[in-house]
mmCIF file with all atom_site columns, C-alpha atoms in Angstrom:
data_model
loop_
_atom_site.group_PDB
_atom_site.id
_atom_site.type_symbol
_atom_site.label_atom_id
_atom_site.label_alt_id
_atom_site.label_comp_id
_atom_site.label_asym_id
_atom_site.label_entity_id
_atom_site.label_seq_id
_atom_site.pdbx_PDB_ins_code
_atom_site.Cartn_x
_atom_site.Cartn_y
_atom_site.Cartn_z
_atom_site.occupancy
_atom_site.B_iso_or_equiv
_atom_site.pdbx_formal_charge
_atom_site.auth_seq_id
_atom_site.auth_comp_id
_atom_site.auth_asym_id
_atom_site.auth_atom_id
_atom_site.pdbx_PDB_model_num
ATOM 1  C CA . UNK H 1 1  ? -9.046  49.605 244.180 1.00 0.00 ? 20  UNK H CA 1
ATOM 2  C CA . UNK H 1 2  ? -6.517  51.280 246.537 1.00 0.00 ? 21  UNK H CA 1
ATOM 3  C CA . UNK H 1 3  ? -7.797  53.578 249.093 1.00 0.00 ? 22  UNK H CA 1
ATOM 4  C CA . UNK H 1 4  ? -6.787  56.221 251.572 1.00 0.00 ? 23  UNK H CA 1
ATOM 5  C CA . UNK H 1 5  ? -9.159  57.191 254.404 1.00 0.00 ? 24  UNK H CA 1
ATOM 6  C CA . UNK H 1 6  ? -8.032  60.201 256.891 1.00 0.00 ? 25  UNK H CA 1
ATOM 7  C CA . UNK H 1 7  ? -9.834  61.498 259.977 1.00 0.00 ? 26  UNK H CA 1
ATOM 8  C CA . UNK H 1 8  ? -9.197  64.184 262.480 1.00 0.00 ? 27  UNK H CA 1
ATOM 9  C CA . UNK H 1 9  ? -10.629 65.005 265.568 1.00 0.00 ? 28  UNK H CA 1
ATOM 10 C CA . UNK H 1 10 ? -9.483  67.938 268.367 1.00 0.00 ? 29  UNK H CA 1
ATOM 11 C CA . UNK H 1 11 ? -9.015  66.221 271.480 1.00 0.00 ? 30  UNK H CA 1
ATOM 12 C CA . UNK H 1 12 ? -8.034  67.578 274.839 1.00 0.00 ? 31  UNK H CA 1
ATOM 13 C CA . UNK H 1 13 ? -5.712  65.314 276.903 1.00 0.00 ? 32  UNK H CA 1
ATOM 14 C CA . UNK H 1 14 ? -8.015  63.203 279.863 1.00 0.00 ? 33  UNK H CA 1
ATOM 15 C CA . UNK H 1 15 ? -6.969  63.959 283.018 1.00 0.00 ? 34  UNK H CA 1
ATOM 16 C CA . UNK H 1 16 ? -6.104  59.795 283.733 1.00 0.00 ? 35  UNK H CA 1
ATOM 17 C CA . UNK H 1 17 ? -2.748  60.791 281.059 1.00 0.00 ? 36  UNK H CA 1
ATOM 18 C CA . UNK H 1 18 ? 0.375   62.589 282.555 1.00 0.00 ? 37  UNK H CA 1
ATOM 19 C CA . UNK H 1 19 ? 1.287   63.236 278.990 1.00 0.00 ? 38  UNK H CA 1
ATOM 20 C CA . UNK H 1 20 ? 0.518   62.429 275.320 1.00 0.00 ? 39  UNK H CA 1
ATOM 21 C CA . UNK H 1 21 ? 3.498   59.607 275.844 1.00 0.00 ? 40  UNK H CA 1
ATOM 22 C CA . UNK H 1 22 ? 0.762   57.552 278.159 1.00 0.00 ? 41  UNK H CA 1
ATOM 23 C CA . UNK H 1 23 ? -2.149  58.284 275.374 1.00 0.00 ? 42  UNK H CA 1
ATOM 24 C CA . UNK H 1 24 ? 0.246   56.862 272.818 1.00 0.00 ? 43  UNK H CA 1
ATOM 25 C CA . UNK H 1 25 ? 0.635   54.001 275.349 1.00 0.00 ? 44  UNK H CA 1
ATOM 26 C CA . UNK H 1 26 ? -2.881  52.991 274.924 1.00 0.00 ? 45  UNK H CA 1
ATOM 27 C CA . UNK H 1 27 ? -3.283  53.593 271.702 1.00 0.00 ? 46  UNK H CA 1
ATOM 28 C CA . UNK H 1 28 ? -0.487  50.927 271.192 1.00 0.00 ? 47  UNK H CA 1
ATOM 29 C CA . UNK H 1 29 ? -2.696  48.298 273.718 1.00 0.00 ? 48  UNK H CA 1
ATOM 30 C CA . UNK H 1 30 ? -5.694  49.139 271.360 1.00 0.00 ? 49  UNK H CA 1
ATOM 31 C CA . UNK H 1 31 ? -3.879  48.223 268.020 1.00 0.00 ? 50  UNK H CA 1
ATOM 32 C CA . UNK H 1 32 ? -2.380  45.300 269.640 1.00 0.00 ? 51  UNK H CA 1
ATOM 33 C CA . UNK H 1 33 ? -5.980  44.068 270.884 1.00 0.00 ? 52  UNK H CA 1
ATOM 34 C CA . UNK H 1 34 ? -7.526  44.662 267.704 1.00 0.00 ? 53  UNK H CA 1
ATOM 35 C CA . UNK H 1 35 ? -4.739  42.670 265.897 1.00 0.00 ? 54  UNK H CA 1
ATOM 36 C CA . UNK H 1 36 ? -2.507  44.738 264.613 1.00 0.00 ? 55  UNK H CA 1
ATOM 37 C CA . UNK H 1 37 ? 0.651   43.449 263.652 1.00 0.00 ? 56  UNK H CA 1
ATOM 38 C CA . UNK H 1 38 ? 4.261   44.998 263.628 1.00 0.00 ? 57  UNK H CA 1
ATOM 39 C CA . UNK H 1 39 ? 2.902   47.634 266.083 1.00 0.00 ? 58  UNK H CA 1
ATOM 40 C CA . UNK H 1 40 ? 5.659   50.925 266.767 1.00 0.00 ? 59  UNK H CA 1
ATOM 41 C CA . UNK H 1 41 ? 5.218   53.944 268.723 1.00 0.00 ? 60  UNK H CA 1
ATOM 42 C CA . UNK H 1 42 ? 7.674   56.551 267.993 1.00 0.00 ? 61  UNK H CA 1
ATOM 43 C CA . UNK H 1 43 ? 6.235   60.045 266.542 1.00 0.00 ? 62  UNK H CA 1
ATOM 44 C CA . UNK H 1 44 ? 2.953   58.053 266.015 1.00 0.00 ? 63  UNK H CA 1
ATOM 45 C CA . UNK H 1 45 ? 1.311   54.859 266.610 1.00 0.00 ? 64  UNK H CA 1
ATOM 46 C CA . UNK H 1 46 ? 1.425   52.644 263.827 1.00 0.00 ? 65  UNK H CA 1
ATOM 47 C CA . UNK H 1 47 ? 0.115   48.771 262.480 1.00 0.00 ? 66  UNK H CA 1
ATOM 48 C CA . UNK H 1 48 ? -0.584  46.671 259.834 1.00 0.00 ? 67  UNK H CA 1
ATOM 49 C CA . UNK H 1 49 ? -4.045  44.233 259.940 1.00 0.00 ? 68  UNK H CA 1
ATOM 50 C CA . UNK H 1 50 ? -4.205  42.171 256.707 1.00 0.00 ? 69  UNK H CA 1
ATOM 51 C CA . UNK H 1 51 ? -3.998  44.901 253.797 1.00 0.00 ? 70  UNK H CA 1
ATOM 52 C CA . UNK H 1 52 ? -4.312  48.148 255.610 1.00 0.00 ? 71  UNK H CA 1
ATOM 53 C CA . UNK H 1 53 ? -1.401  50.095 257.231 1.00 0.00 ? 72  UNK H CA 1
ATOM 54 C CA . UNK H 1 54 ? -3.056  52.465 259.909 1.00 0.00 ? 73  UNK H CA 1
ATOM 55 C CA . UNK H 1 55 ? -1.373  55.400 261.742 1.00 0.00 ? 74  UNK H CA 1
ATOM 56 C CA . UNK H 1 56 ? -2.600  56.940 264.908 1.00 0.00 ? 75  UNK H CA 1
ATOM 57 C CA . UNK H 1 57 ? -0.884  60.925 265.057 1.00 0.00 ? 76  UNK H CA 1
ATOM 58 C CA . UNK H 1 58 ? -0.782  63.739 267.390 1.00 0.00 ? 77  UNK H CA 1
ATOM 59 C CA . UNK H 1 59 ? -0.398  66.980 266.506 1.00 0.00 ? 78  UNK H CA 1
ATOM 60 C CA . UNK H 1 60 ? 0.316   69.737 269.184 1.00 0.00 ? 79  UNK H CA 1
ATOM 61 C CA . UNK H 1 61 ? -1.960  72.488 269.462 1.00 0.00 ? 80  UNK H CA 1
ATOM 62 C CA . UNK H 1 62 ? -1.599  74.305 272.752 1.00 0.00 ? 81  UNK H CA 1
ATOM 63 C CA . UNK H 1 63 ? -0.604  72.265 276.238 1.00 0.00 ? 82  UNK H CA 1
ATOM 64 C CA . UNK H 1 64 ? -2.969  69.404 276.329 1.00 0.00 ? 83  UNK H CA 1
ATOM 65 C CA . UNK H 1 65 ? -5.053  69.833 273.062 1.00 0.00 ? 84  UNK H CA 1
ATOM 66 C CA . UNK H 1 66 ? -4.196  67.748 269.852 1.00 0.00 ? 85  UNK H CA 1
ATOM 67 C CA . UNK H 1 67 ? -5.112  67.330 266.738 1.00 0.00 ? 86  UNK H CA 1
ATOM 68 C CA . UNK H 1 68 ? -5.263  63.388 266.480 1.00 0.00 ? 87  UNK H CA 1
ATOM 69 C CA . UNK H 1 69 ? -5.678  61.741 262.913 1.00 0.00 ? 88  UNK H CA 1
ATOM 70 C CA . UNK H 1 70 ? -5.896  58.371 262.077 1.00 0.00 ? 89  UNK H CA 1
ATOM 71 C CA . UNK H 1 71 ? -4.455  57.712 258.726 1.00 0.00 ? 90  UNK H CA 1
ATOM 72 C CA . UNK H 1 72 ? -4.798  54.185 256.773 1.00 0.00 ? 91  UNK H CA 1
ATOM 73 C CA . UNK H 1 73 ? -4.309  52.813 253.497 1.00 0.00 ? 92  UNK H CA 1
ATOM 74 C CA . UNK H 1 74 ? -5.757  49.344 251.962 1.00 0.00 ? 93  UNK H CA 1
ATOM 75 C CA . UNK H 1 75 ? -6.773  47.738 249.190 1.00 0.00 ? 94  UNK H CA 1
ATOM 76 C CA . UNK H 1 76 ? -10.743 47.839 249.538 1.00 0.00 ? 95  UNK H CA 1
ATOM 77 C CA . UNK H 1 77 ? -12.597 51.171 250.335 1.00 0.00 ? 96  UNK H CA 1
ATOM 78 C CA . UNK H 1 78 ? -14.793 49.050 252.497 1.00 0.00 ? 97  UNK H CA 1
ATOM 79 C CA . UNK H 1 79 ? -12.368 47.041 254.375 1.00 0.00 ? 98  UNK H CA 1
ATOM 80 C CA . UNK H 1 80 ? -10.412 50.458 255.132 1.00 0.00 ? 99  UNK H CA 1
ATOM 81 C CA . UNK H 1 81 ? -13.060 52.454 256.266 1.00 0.00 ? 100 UNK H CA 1
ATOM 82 C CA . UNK H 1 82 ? -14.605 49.844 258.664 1.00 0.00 ? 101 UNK H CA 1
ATOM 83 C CA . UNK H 1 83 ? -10.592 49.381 260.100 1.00 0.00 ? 102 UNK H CA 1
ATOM 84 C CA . UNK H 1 84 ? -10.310 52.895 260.541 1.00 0.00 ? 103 UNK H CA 1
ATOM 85 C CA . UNK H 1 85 ? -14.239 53.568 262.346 1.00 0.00 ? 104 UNK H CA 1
ATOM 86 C CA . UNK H 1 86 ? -13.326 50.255 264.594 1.00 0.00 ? 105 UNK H CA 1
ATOM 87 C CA . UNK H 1 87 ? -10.163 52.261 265.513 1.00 0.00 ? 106 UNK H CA 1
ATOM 88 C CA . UNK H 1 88 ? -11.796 55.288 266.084 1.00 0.00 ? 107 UNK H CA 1
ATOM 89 C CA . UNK H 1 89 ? -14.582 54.172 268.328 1.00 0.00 ? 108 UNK H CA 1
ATOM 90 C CA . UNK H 1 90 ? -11.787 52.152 270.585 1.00 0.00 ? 109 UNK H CA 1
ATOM 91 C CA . UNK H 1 91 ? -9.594  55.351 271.115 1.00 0.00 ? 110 UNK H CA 1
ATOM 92 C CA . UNK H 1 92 ? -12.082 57.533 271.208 1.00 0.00 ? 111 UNK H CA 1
ATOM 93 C CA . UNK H 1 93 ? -13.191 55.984 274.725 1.00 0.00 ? 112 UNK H CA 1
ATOM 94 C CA . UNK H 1 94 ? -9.469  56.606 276.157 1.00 0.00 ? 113 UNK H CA 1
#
């Protein structure tokens, strides 16, 4: 069955990032490393592995805090969730 997992975290901006352009940066090298296909960074950071689409969004809240949510959809509840907690725990250490 089809499935839809969403998580969102507050996260201030790390000192290492001039802006939330070089956070999206890295997010992008994650993706890629984890092997994500058909990678794009425009207003988010987005992929496809097998089934699952998975988006990587940051939403303003004040200066260098953001709301970041990682959004995927696939066609196992397993397979989803574990894409989206592997995800999580690599851009969470950024």
């Amino acid at each position: 069955m089809a499935d839809l997992e969403i998580r969102t975290r507050q996260i201030e901006l790390a000192e290492i990032f001039a802006d939330i352009e070089q956070l999206k940066n890295n997010v992008h090298i994650v993706l890629d490393n984890l092997g994500f296909q058909n990678v794009v960074s425009n207003d988010e950071v987005a992929g496809d592995l097998a089934d699952i689409r998975l988006s990587v969004v940051h939403l303003p809240i004040s200066d260098r805090t953001f709301y970041q949510q990682v959004i995927a959809a696939g066609d196992s509840h397993d397979g989803t969730v574990n894409t989206v907690n592997a995800v999580l725990n690599q851009i969470a250490s950024l």
